[in-house]
Coordinates of C-alpha atoms in Angstrom, one line a residue:
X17 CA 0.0 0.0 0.0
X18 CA 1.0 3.5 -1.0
X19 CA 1.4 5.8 2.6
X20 CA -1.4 8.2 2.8
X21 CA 1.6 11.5 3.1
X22 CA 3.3 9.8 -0.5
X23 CA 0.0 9.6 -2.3
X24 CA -0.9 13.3 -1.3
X25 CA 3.1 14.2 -2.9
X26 CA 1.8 12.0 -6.2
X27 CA -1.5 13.4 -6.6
X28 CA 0.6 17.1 -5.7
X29 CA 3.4 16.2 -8.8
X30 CA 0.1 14.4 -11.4
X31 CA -1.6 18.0 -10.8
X32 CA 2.1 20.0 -11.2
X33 CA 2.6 17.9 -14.5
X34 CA -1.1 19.2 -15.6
X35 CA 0.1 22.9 -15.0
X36 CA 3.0 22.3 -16.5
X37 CA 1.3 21.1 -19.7
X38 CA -0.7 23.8 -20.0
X39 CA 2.1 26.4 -19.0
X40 CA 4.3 24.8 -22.0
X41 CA 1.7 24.8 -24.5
X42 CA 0.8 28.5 -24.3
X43 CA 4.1 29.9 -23.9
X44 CA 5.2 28.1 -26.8
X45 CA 2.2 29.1 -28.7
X46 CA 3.1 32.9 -27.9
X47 CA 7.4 32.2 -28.6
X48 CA 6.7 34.5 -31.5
X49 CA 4.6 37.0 -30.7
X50 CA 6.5 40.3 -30.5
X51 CA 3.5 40.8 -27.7
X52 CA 4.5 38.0 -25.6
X53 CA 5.1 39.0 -22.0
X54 CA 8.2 36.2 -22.1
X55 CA 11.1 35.8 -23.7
X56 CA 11.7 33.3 -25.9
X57 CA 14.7 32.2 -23.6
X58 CA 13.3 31.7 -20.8
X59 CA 10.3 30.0 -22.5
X60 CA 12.9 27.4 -24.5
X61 CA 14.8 27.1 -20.5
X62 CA 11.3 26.3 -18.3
X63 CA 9.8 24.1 -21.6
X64 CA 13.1 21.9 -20.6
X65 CA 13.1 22.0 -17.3
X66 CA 9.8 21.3 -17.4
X67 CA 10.8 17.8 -19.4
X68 CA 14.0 17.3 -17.6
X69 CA 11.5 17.8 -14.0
X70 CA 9.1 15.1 -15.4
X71 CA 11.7 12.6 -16.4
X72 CA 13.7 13.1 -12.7
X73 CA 10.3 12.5 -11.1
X74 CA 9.1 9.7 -13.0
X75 CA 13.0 7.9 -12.0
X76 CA 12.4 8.7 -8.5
X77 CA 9.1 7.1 -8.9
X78 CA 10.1 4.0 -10.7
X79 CA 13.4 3.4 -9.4
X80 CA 13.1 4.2 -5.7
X81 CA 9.1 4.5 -5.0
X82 CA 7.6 2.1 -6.3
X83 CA 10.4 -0.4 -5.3
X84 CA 9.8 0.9 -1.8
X85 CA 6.8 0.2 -1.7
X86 CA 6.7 -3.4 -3.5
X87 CA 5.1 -2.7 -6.6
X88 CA 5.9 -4.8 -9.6
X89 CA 9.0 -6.7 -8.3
X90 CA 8.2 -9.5 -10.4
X91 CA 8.9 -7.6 -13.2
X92 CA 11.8 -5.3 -12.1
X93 CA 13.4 -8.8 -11.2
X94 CA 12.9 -10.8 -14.4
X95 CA 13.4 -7.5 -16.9
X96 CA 17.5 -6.9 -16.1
X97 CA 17.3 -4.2 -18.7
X98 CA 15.2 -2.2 -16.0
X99 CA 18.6 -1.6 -14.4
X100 CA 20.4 -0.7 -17.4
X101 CA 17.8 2.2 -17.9
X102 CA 18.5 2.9 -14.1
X103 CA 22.0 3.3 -15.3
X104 CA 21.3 6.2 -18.0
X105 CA 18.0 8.1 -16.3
X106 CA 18.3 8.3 -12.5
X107 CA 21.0 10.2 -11.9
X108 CA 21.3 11.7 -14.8
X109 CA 17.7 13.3 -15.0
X110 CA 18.3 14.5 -11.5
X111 CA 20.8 16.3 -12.3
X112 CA 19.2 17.6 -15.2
X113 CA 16.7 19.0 -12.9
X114 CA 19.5 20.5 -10.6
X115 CA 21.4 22.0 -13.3
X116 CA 17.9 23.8 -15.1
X117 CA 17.4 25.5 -11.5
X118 CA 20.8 26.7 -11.7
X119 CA 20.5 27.9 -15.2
X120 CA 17.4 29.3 -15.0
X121 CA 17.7 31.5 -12.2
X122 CA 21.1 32.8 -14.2
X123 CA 18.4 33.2 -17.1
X124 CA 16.5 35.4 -14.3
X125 CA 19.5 37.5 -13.2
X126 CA 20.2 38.6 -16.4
X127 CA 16.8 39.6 -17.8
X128 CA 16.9 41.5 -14.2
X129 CA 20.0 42.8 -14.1
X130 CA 20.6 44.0 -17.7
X131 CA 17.2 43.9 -19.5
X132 CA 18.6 45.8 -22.5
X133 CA 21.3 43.3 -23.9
X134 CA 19.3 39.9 -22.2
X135 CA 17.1 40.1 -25.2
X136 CA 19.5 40.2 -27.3
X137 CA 22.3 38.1 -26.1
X138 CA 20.5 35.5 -24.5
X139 CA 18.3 34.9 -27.7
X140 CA 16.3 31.0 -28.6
X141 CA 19.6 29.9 -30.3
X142 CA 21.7 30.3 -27.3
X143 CA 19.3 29.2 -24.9
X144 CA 19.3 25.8 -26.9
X145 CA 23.1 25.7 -27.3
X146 CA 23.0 25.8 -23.5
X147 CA 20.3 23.0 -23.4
X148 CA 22.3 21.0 -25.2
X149 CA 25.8 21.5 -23.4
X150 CA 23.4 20.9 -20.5
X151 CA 22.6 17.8 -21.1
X152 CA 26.0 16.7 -22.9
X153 CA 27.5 17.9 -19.3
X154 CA 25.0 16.0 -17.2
X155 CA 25.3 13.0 -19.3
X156 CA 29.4 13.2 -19.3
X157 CA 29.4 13.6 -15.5
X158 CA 28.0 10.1 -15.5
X159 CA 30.3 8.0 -18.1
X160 CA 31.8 6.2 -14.7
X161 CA 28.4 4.2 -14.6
X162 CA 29.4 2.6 -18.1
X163 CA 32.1 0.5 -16.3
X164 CA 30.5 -0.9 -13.6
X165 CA 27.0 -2.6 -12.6
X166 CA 23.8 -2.0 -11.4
X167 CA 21.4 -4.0 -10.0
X168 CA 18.3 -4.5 -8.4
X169 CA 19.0 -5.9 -4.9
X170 CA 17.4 -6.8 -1.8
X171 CA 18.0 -4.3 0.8
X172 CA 17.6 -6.0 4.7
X173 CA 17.7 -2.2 6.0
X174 CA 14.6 -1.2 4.7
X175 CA 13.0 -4.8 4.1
X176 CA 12.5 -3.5 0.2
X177 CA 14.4 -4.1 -2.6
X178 CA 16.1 -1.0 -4.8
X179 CA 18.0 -0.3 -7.8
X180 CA 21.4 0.8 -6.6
X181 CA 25.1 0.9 -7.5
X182 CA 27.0 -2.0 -5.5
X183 CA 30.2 -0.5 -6.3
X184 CA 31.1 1.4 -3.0
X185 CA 33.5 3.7 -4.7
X186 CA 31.2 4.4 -7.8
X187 CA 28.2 5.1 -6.0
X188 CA 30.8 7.8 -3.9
X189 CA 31.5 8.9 -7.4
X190 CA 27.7 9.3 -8.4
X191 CA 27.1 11.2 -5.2
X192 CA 30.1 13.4 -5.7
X193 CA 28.8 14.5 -9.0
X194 CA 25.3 15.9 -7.3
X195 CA 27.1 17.5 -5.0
X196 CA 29.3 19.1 -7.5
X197 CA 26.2 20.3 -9.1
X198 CA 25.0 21.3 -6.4
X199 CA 27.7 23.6 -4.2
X200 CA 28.7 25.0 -7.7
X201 CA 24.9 26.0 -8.6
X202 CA 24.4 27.0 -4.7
X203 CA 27.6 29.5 -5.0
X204 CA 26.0 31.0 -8.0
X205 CA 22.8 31.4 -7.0
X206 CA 23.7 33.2 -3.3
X207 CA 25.9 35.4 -5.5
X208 CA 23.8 36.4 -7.8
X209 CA 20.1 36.9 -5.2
X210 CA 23.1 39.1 -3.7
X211 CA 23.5 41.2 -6.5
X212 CA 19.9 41.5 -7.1
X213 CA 19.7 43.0 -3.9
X214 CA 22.2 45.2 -3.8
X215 CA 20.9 46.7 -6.9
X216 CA 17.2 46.1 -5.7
X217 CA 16.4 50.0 -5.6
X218 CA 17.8 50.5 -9.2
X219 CA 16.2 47.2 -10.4
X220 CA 12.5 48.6 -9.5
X221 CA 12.4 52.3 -10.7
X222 CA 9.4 54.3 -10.0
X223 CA 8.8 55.0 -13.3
X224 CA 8.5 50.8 -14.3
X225 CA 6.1 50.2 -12.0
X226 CA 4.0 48.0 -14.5
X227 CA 6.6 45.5 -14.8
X228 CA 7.1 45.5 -11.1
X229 CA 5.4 42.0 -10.6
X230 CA 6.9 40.3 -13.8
X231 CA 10.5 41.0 -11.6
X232 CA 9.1 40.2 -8.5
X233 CA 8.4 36.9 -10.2
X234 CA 11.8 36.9 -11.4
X235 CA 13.1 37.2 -7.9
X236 CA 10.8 34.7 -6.4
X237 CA 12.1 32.4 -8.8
X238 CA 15.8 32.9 -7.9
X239 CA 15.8 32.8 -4.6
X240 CA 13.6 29.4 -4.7
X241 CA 16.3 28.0 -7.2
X242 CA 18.8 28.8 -4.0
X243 CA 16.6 27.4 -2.0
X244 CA 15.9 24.2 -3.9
X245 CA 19.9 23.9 -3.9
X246 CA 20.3 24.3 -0.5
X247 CA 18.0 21.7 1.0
X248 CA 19.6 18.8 -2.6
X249 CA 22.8 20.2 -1.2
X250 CA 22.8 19.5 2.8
X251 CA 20.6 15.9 1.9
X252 CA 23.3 14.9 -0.5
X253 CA 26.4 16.2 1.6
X254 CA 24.6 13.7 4.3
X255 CA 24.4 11.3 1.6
X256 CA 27.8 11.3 0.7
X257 CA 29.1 11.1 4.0
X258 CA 26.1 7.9 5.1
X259 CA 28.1 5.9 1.8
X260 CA 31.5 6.7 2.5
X261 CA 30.7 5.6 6.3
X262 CA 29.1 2.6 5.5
X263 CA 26.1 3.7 7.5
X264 CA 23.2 2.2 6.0
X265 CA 20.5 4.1 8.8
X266 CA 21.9 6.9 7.8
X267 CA 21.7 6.9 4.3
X268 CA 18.2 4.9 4.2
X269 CA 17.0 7.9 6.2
X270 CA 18.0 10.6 4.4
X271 CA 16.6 8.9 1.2
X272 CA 13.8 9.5 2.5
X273 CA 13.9 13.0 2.8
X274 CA 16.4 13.7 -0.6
X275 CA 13.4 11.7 -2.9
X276 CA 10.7 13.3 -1.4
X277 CA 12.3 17.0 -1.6
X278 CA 13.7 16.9 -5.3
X279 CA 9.7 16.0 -6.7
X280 CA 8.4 18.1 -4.8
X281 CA 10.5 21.3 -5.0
X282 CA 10.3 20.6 -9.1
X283 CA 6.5 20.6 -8.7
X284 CA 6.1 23.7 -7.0
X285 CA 7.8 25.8 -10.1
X286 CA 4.8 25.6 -12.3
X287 CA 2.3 26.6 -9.4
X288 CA 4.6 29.7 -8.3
X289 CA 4.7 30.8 -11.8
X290 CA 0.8 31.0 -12.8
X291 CA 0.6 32.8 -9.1
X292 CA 2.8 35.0 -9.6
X293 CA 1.8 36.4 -13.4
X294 CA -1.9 37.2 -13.8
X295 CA -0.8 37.6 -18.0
X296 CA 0.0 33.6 -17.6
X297 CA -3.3 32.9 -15.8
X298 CA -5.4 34.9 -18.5
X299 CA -3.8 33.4 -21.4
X300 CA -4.3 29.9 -20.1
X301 CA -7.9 30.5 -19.5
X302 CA -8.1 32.2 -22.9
X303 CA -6.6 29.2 -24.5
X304 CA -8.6 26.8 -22.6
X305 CA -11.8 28.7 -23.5
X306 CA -10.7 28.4 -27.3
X307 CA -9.3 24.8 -27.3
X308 CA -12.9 24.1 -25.9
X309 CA -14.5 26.2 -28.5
X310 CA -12.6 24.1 -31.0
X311 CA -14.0 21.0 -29.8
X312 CA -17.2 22.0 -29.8
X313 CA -17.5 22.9 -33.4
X314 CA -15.9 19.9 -34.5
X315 CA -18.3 18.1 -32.5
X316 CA -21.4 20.5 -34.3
X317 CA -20.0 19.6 -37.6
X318 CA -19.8 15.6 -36.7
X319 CA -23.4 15.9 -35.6
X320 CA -24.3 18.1 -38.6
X321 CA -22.4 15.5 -40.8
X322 CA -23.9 13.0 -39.6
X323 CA -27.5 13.6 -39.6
X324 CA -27.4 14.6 -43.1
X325 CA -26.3 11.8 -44.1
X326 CA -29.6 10.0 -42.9

């Protein structure tokens, strides 16, 4: 049976991937309009992150959850490939996730701190150039797990079985990459929610009060990416030290907080973003409101069709 407090976290990250959806699919719509109250960047940045948050979620899910919880071990132990695609998604989409925080609020910074050359420096091409070094990067950080196993194991601690990486030293070395990610996107972030507020007065001029809540959201979204690091960094610093220790309490007990923090911190993005911007909210309503209008004269014309054809 699925705990009553990790059903409540699903049904929170099924309802996050719904907003998400929608988010995506009208800020992509509006990528070209010279109207739209987004950048193009920052549109091609949360459209990935918003991927790259559904793919670490649905690992978490699969790999740890579900094993947790004693769903489909039949299968997990029969399929071996099952860890072979634990090799080349779990860690990896995680820190896919980690990194898109980090990049992302650097998007932020700059459309805050110089808003005349963000435009055009930061432009769709570079902000997939950078997707693509992002992932390249993540996937690179991870070429250790091509030269040893992984397996799905039982695991006495927690009377479960998990996918994990029996290797001692190569699970260190999986760890040690996440917190890389981590400390070095932490360091940025602090830095730049810093400068953002040492140039706070100059950022929000009297005369630019109407974009006032587009950079509050701006803000809001930095200082949650610092956040987010903060709490992956401390869990995984724990982590790190639970493996090299050998202390299997430990590092069964902070699993429990690190896979319950990373879904859920990448869940809240899409609800603090259609809070925050009342443009966002409208346009999703307006595109509802039209997708449904949509369906209901192709359903007319089915109905038209078809009773003149009696």
């Amino acid at each position: 049976m699925i705990p009553i407090f990790e059903f409540l976290i699903l049904f929170f990250q099924l309802t996050s991937i719904v907003i998400y959806i929608f988010i995506c699919v009208y800020l992509l719509s509006q990528i070209n309009k010279s109207s739209n109250f987004f950048q193009p960047s920052f549109i091609i940045h949360f459209t990935f992150n918003a991927i790259f948050d559904f793919l670490s979620s649905m690992s978490i899910l699969l790999f740890r959850k579900v094993t947790y919880w004693g769903y489909f071990h039949s299968f997990y132990e029969q399929n071996t490939w099952i860890s072979e695609l634990y090799k080349i998604l779990f860690f990896q989409t995680i820190t896919l996730t980690i990194s898109g925080n980090i990049i992302i609020s650097v998007n932020r910074f700059y459309a805050l701190y110089s808003p005349v050359n963000y435009s055009k420096i930061w432009n769709a091409k570079l902000a997939l150039i950078i997707v693509l070094c992002q992932i390249a990067i993540c996937y690179l950080s991870y070429t250790h797990l091509f030269f040893t196993e992984t397996a799905y194991i039982y695991d006495p601690a927690t009377n479960s079985h998990q996918f994990t990486t029996p290797n001692a030293n190569f699970s260190l070395a999986n760890n040690g990459v996440l917190l890389t990610f981590c400390i070095i996107g932490l360091l940025i972030t602090v830095t730049l929610n810093l400068k953002i507020f040492q140039k706070f007065r100059f950022i929000f001029q009297k005369g630019d009060r109407k974009k006032h809540g587009a950079k509050i959201t701006m803000i809001i979204f930095m200082i949650l990416a610092a956040i987010f690091l903060l709490i992956t960094t401390v869990q995984i610093s724990i982590r790190f030290y639970a493996i090299k220790t050998k202390n299997s309490i430990l590092k069964n007990k902070i699993n429990d907080y690190f896979f319950y923090s990373i879904p859920i911190l990448s869940a809240l993005q899409p609800y603090l973003l259609i809070f925050l911007s009342n443009q966002l909210r409208n346009g999703i309503i307006k595109l509802i409101f039209n997708v449904k209008q949509k369906a209901d004269r192709v359903t007319s014309f089915k109905v038209s069709f078809a009773q003149s054809k009696r």
